[in-house]
Short mmCIF file of C-alpha atoms in Angstrom, two decimals:
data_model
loop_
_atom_site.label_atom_id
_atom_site.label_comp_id
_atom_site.label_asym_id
_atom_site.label_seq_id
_atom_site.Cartn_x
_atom_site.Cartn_y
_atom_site.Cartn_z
CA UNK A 1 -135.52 63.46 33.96
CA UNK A 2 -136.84 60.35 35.37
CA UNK A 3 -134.64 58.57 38.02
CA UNK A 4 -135.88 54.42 38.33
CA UNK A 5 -134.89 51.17 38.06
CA UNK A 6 -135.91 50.72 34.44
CA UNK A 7 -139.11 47.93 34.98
CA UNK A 8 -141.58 48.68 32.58
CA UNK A 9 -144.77 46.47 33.13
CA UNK A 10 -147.11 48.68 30.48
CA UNK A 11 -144.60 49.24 27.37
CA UNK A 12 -147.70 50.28 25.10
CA UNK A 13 -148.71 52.73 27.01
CA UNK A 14 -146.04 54.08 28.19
CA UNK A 15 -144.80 54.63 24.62
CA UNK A 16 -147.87 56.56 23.87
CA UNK A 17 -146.95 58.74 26.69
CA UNK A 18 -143.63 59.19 25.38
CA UNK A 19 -144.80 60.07 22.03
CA UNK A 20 -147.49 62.60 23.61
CA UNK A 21 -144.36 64.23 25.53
CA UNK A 22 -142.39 64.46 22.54
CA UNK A 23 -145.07 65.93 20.23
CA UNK A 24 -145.12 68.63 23.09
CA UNK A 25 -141.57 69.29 22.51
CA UNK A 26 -140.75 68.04 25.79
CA UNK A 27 -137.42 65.81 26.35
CA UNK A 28 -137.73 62.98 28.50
CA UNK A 29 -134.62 60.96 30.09
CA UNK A 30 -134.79 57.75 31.55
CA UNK A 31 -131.67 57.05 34.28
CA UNK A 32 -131.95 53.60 34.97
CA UNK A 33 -130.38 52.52 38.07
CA UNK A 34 -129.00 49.10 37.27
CA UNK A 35 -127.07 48.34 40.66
CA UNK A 36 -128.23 44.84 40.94
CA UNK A 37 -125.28 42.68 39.83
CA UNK A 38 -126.89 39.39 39.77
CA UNK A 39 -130.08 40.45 38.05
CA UNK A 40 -128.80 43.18 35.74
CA UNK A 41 -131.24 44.91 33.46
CA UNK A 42 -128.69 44.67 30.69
CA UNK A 43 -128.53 40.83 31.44
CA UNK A 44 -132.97 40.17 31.48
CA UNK A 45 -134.60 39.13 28.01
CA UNK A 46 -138.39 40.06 27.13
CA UNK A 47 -140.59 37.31 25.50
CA UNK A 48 -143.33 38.15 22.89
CA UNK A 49 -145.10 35.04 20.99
CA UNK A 50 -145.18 35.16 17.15
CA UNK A 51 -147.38 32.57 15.32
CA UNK A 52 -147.52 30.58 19.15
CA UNK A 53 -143.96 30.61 19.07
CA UNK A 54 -141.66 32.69 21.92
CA UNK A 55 -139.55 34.64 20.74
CA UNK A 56 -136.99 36.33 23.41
CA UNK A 57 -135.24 39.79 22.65
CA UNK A 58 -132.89 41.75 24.91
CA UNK A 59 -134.94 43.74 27.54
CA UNK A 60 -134.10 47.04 26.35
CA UNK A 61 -134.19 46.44 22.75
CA UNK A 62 -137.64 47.09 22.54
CA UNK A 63 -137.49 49.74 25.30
CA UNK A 64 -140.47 52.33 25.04
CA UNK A 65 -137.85 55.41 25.39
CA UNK A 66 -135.66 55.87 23.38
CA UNK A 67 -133.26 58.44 25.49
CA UNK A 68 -132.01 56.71 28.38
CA UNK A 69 -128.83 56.16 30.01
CA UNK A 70 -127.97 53.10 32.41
CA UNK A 71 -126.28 53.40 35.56
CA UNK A 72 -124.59 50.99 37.52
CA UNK A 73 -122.85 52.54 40.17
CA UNK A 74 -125.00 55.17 41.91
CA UNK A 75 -121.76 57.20 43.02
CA UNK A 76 -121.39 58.06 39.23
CA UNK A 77 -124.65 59.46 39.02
CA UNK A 78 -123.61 63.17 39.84
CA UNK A 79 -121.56 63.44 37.41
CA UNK A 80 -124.05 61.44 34.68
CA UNK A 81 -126.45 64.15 35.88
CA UNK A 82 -124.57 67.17 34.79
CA UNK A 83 -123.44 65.34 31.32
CA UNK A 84 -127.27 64.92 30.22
CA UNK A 85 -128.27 68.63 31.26
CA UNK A 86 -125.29 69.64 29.20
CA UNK A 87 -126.33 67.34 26.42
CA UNK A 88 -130.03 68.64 27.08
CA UNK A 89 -128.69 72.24 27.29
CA UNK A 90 -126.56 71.87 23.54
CA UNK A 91 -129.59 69.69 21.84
CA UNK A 92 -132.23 73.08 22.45
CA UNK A 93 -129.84 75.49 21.55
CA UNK A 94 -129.26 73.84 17.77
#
């Protein structure tokens, strides 16, 4: 489990990680905390440039994990805690 605000400045890389992890058979979980109401994560766009041209996408749509849960009040995070280790706990026993 990995506990951060969700800014990802090296999304190639980091991908590669999370491939290297996963080939390991090792789960990773992103909890984003997302408590900034004025500059949500869910709100913030990413820009990319195809043929010179920008081209903006939703920040997390191009996320480099793909398990990850957002979290915008941090007094719900106990109990978003416990529901991924049960989730974690149900995925290795199938």
């Amino acid at each position: 489990l990995i506990v951060a605000d969700g800014q990802v400045h090296e999304r190639g890389a980091l991908a590669a990680l999370v491939r290297g992890a996963q080939a390991k058979g090792q789960l990773i979980v992103l909890i984003i905390l997302d408590t900034n109401e004025e500059q949500s994560l869910l709100d913030q766009r990413s820009v990319s440039f195809e043929n010179g041209a920008p081209v903006f996408k939703p920040y997390l749509q191009s996320f480099p994990y793909d398990r990850y849960c957002v979290v915008r009040d941090v007094r719900a995070l106990p109990a978003v805690l416990s529901s991924i280790m049960r989730q974690c706990i149900e995925m290795s026993a199938n």
